[in-house]
Structures are given as structure tokens and as C-alpha cells.
mmCIF file of C-alpha atoms in Angstrom:
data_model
loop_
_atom_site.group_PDB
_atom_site.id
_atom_site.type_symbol
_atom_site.label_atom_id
_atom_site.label_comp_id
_atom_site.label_asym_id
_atom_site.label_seq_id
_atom_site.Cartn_x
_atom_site.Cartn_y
_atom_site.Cartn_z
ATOM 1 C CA UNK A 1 -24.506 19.024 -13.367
ATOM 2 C CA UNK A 2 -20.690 18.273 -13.488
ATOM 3 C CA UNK A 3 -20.110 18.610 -9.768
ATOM 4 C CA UNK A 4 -20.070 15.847 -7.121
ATOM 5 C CA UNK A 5 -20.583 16.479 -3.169
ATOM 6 C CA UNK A 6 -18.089 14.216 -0.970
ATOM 7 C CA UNK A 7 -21.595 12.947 0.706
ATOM 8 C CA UNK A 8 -23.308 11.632 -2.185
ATOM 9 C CA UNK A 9 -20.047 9.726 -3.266
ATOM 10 C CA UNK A 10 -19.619 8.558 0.244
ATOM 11 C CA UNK A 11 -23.425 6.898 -0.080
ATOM 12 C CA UNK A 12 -22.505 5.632 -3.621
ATOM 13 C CA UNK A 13 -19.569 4.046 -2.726
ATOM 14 C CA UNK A 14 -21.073 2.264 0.354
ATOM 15 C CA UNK A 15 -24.033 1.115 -1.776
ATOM 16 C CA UNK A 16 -21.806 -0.040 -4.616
ATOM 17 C CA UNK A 17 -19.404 -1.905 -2.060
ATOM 18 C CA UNK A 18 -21.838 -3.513 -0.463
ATOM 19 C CA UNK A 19 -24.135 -4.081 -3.253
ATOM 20 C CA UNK A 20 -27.258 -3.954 -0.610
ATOM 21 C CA UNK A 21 -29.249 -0.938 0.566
ATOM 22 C CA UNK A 22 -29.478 -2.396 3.737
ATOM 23 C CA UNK A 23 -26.105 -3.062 4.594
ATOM 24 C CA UNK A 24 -24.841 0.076 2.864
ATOM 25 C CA UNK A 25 -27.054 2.172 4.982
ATOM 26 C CA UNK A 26 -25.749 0.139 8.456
ATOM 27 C CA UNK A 27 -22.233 1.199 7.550
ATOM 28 C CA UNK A 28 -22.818 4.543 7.250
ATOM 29 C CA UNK A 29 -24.964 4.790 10.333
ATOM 30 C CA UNK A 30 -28.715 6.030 8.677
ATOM 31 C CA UNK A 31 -31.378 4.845 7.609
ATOM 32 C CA UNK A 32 -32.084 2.985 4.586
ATOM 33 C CA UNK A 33 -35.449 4.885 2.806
ATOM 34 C CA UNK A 34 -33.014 8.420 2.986
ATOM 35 C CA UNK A 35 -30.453 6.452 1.639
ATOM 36 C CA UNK A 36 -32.408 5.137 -1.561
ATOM 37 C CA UNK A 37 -33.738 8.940 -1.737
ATOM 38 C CA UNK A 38 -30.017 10.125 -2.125
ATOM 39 C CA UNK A 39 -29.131 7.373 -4.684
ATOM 40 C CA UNK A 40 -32.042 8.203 -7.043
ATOM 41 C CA UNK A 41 -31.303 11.968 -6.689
ATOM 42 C CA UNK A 42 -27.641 11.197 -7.775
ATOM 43 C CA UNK A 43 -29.361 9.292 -10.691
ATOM 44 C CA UNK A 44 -31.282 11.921 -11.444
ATOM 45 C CA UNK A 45 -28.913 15.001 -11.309
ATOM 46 C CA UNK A 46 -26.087 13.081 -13.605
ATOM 47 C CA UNK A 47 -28.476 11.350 -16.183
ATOM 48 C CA UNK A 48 -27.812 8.269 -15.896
ATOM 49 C CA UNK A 49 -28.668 4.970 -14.052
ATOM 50 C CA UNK A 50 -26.028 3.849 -11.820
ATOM 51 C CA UNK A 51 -27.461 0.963 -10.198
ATOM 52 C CA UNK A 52 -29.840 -2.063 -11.696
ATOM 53 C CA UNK A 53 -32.243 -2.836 -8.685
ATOM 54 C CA UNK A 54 -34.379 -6.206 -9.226
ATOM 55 C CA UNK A 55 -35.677 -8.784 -6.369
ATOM 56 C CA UNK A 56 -32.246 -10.397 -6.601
ATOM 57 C CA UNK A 57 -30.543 -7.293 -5.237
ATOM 58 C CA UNK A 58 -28.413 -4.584 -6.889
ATOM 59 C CA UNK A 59 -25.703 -4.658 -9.387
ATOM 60 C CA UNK A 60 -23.431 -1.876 -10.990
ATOM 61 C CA UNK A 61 -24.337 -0.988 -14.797
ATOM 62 C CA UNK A 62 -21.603 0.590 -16.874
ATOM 63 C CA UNK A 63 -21.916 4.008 -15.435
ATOM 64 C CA UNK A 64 -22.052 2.785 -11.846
ATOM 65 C CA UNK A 65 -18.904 1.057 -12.311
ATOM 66 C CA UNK A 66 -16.698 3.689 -13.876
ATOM 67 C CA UNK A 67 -18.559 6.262 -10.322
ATOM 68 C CA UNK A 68 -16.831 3.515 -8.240
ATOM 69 C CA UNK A 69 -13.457 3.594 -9.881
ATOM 70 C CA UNK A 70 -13.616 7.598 -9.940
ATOM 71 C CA UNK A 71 -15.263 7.996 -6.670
ATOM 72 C CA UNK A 72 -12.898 6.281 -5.067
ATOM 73 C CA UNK A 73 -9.772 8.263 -6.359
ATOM 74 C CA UNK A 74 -11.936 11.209 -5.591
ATOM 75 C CA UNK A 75 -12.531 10.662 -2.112
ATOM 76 C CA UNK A 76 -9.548 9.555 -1.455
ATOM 77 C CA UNK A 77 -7.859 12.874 -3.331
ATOM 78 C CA UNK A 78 -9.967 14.747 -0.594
ATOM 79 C CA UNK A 79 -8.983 12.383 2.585
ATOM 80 C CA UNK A 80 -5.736 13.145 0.920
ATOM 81 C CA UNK A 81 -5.489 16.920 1.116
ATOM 82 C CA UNK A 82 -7.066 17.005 4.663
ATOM 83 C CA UNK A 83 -4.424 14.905 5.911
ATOM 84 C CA UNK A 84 -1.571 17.118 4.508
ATOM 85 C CA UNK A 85 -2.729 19.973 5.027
ATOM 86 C CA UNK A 86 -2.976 19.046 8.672
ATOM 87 C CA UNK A 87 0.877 18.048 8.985
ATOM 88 C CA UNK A 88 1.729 20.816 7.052
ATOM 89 C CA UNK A 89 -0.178 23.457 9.898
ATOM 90 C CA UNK A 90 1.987 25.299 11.942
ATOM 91 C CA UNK A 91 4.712 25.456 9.932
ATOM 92 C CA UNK A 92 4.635 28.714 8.670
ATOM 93 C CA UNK A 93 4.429 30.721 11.941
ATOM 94 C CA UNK A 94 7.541 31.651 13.592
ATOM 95 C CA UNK A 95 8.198 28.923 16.436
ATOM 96 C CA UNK A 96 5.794 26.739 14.644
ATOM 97 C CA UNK A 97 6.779 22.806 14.822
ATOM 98 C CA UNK A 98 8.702 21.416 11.857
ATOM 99 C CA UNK A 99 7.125 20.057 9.141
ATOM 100 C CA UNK A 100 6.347 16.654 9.284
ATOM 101 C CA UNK A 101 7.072 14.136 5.787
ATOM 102 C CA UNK A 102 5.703 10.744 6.747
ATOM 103 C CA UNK A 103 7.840 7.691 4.638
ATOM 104 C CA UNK A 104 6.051 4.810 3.803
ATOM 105 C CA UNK A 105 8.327 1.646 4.124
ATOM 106 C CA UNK A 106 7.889 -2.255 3.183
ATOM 107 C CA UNK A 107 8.639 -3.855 6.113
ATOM 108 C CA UNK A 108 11.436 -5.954 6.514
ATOM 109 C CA UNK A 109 13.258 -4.055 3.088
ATOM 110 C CA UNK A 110 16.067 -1.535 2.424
ATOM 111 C CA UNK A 111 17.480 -1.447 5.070
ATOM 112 C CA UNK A 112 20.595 -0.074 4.521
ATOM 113 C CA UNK A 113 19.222 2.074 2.036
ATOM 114 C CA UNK A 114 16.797 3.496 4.698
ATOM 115 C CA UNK A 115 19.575 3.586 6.936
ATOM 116 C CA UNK A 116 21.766 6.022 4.896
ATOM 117 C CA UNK A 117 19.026 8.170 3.223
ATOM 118 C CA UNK A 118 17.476 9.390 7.180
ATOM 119 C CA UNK A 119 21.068 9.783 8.145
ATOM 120 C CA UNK A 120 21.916 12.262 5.193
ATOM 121 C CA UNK A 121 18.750 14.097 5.563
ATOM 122 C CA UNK A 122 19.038 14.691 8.988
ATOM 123 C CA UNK A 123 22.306 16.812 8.522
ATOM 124 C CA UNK A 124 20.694 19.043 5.612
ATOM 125 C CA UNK A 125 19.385 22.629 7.115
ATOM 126 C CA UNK A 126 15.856 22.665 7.548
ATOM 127 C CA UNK A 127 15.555 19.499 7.324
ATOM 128 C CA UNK A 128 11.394 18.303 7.854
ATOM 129 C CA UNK A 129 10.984 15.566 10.559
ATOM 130 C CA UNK A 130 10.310 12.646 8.812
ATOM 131 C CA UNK A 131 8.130 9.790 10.349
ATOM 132 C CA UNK A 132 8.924 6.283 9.041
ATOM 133 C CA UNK A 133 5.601 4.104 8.560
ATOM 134 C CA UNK A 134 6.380 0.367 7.919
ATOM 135 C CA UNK A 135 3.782 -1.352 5.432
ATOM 136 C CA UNK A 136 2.510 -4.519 4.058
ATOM 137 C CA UNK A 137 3.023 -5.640 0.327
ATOM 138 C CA UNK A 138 2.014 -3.027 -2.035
ATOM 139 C CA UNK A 139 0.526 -0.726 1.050
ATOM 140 C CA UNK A 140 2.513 2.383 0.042
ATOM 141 C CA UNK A 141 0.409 2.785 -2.932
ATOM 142 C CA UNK A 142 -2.692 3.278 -1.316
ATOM 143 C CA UNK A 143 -0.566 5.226 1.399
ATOM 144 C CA UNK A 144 0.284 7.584 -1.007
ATOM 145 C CA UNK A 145 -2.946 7.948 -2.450
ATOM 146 C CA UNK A 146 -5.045 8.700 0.197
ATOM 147 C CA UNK A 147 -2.438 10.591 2.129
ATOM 148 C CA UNK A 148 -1.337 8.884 5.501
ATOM 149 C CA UNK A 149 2.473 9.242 3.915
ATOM 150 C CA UNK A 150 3.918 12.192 1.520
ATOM 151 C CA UNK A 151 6.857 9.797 0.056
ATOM 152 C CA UNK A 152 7.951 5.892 -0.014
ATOM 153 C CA UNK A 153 10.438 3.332 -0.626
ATOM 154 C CA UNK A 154 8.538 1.144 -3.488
ATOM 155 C CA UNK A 155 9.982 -1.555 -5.280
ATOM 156 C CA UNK A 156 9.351 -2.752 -8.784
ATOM 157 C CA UNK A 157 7.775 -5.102 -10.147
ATOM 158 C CA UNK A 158 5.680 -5.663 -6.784
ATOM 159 C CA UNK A 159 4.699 -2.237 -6.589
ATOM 160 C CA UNK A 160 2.758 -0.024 -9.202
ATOM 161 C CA UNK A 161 4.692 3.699 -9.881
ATOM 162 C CA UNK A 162 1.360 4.431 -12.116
ATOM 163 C CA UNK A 163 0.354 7.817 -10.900
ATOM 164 C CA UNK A 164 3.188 8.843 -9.279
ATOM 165 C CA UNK A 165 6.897 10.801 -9.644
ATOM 166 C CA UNK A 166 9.540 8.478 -8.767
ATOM 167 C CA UNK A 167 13.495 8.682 -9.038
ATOM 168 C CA UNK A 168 15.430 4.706 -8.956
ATOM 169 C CA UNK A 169 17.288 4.382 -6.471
ATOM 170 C CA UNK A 170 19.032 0.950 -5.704
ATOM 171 C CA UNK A 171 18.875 -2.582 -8.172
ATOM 172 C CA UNK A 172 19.286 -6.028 -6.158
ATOM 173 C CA UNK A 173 18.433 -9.522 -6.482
ATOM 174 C CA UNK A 174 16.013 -11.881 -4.337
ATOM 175 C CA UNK A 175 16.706 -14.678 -1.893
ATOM 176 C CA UNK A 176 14.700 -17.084 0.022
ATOM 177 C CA UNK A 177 14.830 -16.834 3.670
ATOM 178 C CA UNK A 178 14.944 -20.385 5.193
ATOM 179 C CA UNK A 179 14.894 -21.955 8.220
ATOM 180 C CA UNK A 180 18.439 -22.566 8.945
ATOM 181 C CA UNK A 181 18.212 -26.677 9.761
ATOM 182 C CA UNK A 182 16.247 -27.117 6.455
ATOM 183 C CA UNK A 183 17.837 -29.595 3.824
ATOM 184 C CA UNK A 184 17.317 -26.673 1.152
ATOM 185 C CA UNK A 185 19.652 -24.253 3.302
ATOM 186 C CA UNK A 186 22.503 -25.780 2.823
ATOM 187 C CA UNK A 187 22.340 -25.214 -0.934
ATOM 188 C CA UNK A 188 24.391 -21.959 -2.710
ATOM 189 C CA UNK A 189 21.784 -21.432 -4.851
ATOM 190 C CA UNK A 190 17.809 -22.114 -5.401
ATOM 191 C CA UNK A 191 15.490 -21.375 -8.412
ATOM 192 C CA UNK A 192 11.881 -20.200 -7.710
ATOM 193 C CA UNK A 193 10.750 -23.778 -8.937
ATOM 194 C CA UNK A 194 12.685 -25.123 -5.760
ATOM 195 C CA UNK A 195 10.784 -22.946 -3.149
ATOM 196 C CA UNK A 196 7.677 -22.449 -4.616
ATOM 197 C CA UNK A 197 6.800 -26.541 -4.319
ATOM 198 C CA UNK A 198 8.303 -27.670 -0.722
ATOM 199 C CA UNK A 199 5.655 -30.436 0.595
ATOM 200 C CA UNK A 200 6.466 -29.104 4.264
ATOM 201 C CA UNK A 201 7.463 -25.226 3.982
ATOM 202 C CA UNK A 202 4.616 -23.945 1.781
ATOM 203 C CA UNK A 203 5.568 -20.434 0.301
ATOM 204 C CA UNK A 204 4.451 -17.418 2.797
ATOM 205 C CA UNK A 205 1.126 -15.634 1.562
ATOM 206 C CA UNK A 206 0.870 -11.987 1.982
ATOM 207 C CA UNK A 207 -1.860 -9.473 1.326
ATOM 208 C CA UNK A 208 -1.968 -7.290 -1.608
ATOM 209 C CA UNK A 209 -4.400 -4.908 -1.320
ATOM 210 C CA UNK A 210 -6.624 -6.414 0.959
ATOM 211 C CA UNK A 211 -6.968 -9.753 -0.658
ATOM 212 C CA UNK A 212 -4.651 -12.859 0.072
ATOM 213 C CA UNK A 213 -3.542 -15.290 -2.805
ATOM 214 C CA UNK A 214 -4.543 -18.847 -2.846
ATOM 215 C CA UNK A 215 -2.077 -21.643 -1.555
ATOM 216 C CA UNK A 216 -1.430 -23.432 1.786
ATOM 217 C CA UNK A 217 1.151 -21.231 3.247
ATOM 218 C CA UNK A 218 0.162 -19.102 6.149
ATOM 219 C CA UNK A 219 -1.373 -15.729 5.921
ATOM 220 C CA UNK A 220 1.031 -13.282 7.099
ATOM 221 C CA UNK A 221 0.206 -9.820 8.633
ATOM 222 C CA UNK A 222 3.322 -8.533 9.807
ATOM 223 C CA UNK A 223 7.173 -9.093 9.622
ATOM 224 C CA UNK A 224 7.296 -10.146 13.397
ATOM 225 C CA UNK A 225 5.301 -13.108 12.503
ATOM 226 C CA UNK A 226 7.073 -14.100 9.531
ATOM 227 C CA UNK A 227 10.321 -14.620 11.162
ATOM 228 C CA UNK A 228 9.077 -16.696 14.084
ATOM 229 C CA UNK A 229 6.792 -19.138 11.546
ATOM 230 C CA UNK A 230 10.195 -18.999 9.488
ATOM 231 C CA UNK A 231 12.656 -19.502 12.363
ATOM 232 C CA UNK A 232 9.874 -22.569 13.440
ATOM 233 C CA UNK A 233 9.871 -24.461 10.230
ATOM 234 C CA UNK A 234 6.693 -23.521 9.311
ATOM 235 C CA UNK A 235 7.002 -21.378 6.212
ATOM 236 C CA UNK A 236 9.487 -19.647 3.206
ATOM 237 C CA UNK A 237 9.689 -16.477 2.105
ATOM 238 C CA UNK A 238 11.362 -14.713 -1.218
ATOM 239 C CA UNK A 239 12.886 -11.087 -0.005
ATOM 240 C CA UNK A 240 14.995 -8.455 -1.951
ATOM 241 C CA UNK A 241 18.623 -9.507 -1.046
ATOM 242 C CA UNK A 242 18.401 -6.316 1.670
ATOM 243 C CA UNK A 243 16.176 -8.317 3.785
ATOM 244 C CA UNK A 244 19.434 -9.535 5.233
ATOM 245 C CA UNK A 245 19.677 -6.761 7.242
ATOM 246 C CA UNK A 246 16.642 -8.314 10.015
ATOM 247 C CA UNK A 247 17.052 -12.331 9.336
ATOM 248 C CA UNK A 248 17.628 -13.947 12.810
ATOM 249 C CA UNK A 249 20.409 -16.274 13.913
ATOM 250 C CA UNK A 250 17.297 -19.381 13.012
ATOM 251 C CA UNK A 251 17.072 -18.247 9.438
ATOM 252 C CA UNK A 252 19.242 -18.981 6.356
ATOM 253 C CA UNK A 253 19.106 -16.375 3.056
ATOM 254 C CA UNK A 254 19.992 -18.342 -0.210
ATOM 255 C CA UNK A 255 20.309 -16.527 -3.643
ATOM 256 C CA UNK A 256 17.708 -17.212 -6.244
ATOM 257 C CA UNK A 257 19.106 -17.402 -9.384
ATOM 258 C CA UNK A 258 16.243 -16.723 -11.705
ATOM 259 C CA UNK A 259 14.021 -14.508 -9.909
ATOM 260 C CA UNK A 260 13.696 -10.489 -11.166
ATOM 261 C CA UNK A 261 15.659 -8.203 -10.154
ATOM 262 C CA UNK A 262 14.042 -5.772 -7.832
ATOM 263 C CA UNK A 263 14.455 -2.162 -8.245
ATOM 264 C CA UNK A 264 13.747 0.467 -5.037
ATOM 265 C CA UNK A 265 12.486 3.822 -5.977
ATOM 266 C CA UNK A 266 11.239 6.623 -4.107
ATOM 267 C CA UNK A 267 7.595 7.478 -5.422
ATOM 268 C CA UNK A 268 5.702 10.775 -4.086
ATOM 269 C CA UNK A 269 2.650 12.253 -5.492
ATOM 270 C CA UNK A 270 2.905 13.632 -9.162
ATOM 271 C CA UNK A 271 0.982 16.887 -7.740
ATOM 272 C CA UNK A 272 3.272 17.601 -4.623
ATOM 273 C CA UNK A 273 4.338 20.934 -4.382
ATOM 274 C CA UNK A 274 6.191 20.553 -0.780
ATOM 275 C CA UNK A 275 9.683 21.985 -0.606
ATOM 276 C CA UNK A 276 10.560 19.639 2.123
ATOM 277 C CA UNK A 277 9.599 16.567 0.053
ATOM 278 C CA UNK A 278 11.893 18.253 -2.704
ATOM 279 C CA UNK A 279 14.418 18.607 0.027
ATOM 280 C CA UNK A 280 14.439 14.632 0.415
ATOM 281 C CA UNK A 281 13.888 13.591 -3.515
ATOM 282 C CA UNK A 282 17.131 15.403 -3.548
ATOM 283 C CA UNK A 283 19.115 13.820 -0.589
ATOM 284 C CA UNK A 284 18.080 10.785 -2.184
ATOM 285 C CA UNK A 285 19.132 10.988 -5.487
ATOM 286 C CA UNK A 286 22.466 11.640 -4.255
ATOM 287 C CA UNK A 287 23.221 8.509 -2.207
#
């Protein structure tokens, strides 16, 4: 059969995450015997083997691992269109709410950009209400993906725009943001070389998808907490020059002079078919 139920990819993920039967079948709250049933019916039904099972536990074959990489866009295709289509109720009924676009930001970027682009959508008729989400480091990918936001600000190279309909927006350079009594912030210019290798202001470490590089700077989870370790002496970051816009009166933003240029786009779902969403591309394309 060439049909999938959202259930049995919901078991197969779990088991293939995990890589244990047990633990799989504690995270999804049954028991484990039903949940080896399930598996082996999956098997079954698709003709193929999807898991190798020996006394050392389980591993993915071939087949397994090309379920996990399409299960996963599956289900979250599905989480996707429940999510939407929930925002989107209402709308069509006389006296119904507004729709609803949620934008998914990188905290602590564009600013002024972000600034402008709410301002001039706000005065267009029927304009939707839009809902701005701040993110982590390459968040608005899987934001987009699985639905919790219909458009975002994503910036290139950091971000991937594979899957998606974008339109460029802005081009800007990078800075490190010091802390202002630092020898290095009295410099006009730095390279990456000089900030990535500063015996006491290791470079800040955030998340990308879930997993945070190596090094001995400080795991950061939010912007907050970047500008007080910052603003303390305890850590660098490298920003898009817009980051100006939130550095505090402890902080110091010096040019790099060989670091990429950074390009903002706005990125929504290749498959969107919302006229409010076309409403904004639009607005946005004209700033």
C-alpha cells in the first residue's frame, strides 16, 4: 500500500528517535508489546524492513532512514495544516475576527526593517493582524515548516531558503558586539580571526536546531541573556550590523571587515495560497 496513517508514523518516528522499544513506547504513553505489533505491521504492509533488531538494540537500515527523513516532513506537513487552518477560522463569516499571519523573527535582528514593514502594513485595507514571534538561530525554518508562523524574516547564509518562496529584502554587513571597557572595543575595525580567539571573551554559542556547537563560550538561549553576559565581560557575539538597534549603553559594535555579507529575506511556504500573506509579500517588496 502507498498510504501512511499519521499514527503509525508517529510510532515510527518515536522508535527511530529513540532507537529503543522501551523508551519509544514511554514517550508515547503505551505499552511496549502493541508498540512492536504496530512496527512489524508497518513492515509488513510497505515491504520492507525498517528496523535491524539484535541483542544490542535497534538501528535504522536504508529504508528506515529515508521513513525518518519523510516522516518527519510528513507529520510535520499535517501539524502544519491544523495549525493554519485554525488561525485562518472565523474569517470568512461576517463579524468574524481578522485573520491572523504569525512572523517569525531572529531575535535581536532587523530591526528597523521590522520596524517599517509592520508600520506599512498596518495602513493597507484589510490588512491581517500579524503576530510577531521572536526565534533562536535558524528557528524560523522549522517555524515555517511545521506551521507555528505563515512568514519570516530569514537571513542568508545562516538560514536555509530550501523549500520555501522568498523575495530579498535588505544586504548588510556584521559586527561584533563587545563589552564596551574591552581593549578590542576601542579598535575601528576587527577581522573574524580577532574575535573568534579572545583567551577571556570566548565567542557566544547558540543553538541551531537543537544542537549547540563545540567551544568554551556560553550557551545562549535567549537575547536577554546575551546582552547581560556581554555587558558583564563574559562573552562576544557577531550580529548583522542591524543588531544596533537593541545594544545597551555597556556594549560596543565594531565592524568586521571580512565577514559575509548577510542578506534578509522574507521566506513563506512555497504552497501558501493566503491572500493576506500575499498582501504582506507585497508591502514588503516595496520598502
Amino acid at each position: 500500500m502507498d498510504t501512511l496513517e499519521t499514527r503509525e508514523l508517529r510510532y515510527f518516528m518515536a522508535v527511530a528517535e529513540e532507537l529503543h522499544f522501551g523508551r519509544a513506547a514511554e514517550r508515547l504513553g503505551m505499552a511496549q508489546p502493541p508498540l512492536s505489533r504496530a512496527i512489524q505491521q508497518l513492515e509488513r504492509r510497505l515491504g520492507v524492513s525498517l528496523l535491524k533488531r539484535n541483542r544490542r538494540g535497534v538501528s535504522l537500515t536504508g529504508a528506515g532512514e529515508v521513513l525518518l527523513h519523510e516522516g518527519r516532513a510528513a507529520l510535520d506537513a499535517t501539524t502544519a495544516a491544523a495549525r493554519r487552518t485554525r488561525r485562518a477560522g472565523g474569517t470568512d463569516t461576517p463579524g468574524g475576527p481578522r485573520h491572523r499571519l504569525v512572523l517569525a523573527v531572529k531575535a535581536g535582528a532587523s530591526h528597523e526593517l521590522l520596524h517599517k514593514l509592520l508600520d506599512a502594513y498596518a495602513a493597507e485595507p484589510e490588512a491581517a493582524e500579524i503576530e510577531v514571534l521572536p526565534s533562536g538561530t535558524c528557528e524560523q525554518e522549522d517555524m515555517l515548516r511545521d506551521g507555528r508562523a505563515d512568514v519570516a524574516l530569514m537571513h542568508a547564509p545562516f538560514n536555509s531558503l530550501a523549500g520555501f518562496d522568498s523575495e530579498e529584502l535588505m544586504t548588510e554587513g556584521q559586527i561584533a558586539i563587545l563589552p564596551a571597557g574591552h581593549p578590542l572595543a576601542a579598535h575601528k575595525t576587527l577581522s573574524l580571526a580577532d574575535v573568534r580567539d579572545i583567551p577571556d571573551l570566548p565567542l557566544a554559542r547558540w543553538s541551531r536546531h537543537g544542537v549547540y556547537p563545540p567551544g568554551p563560550g556560553p550557551e545562549i538561549h535567549d537575547q536577554t541573556q546575551l546582552a547581560q553576559l556581554i555587558a558583564l565581560g563574559r562573552t562576544v557575539a557577531v550580529f548583522p550590523d542591524s543588531a544596533r538597534a537593541w545594544l545597551w549603553a555597556e556594549h560596543t559594535a565594531v565592524p568586521l571587515t571580512d565577514a559575509p555579507l548577510v542578506v534578509t529575506h522574507i521566506a513563506w511556504p512555497a504552497h501558501s495560497r493566503s491572500v493576506a500573506l500575499a498582501g504582506l509579500i507585497r508591502t514588503a517588496t516595496r520598502l
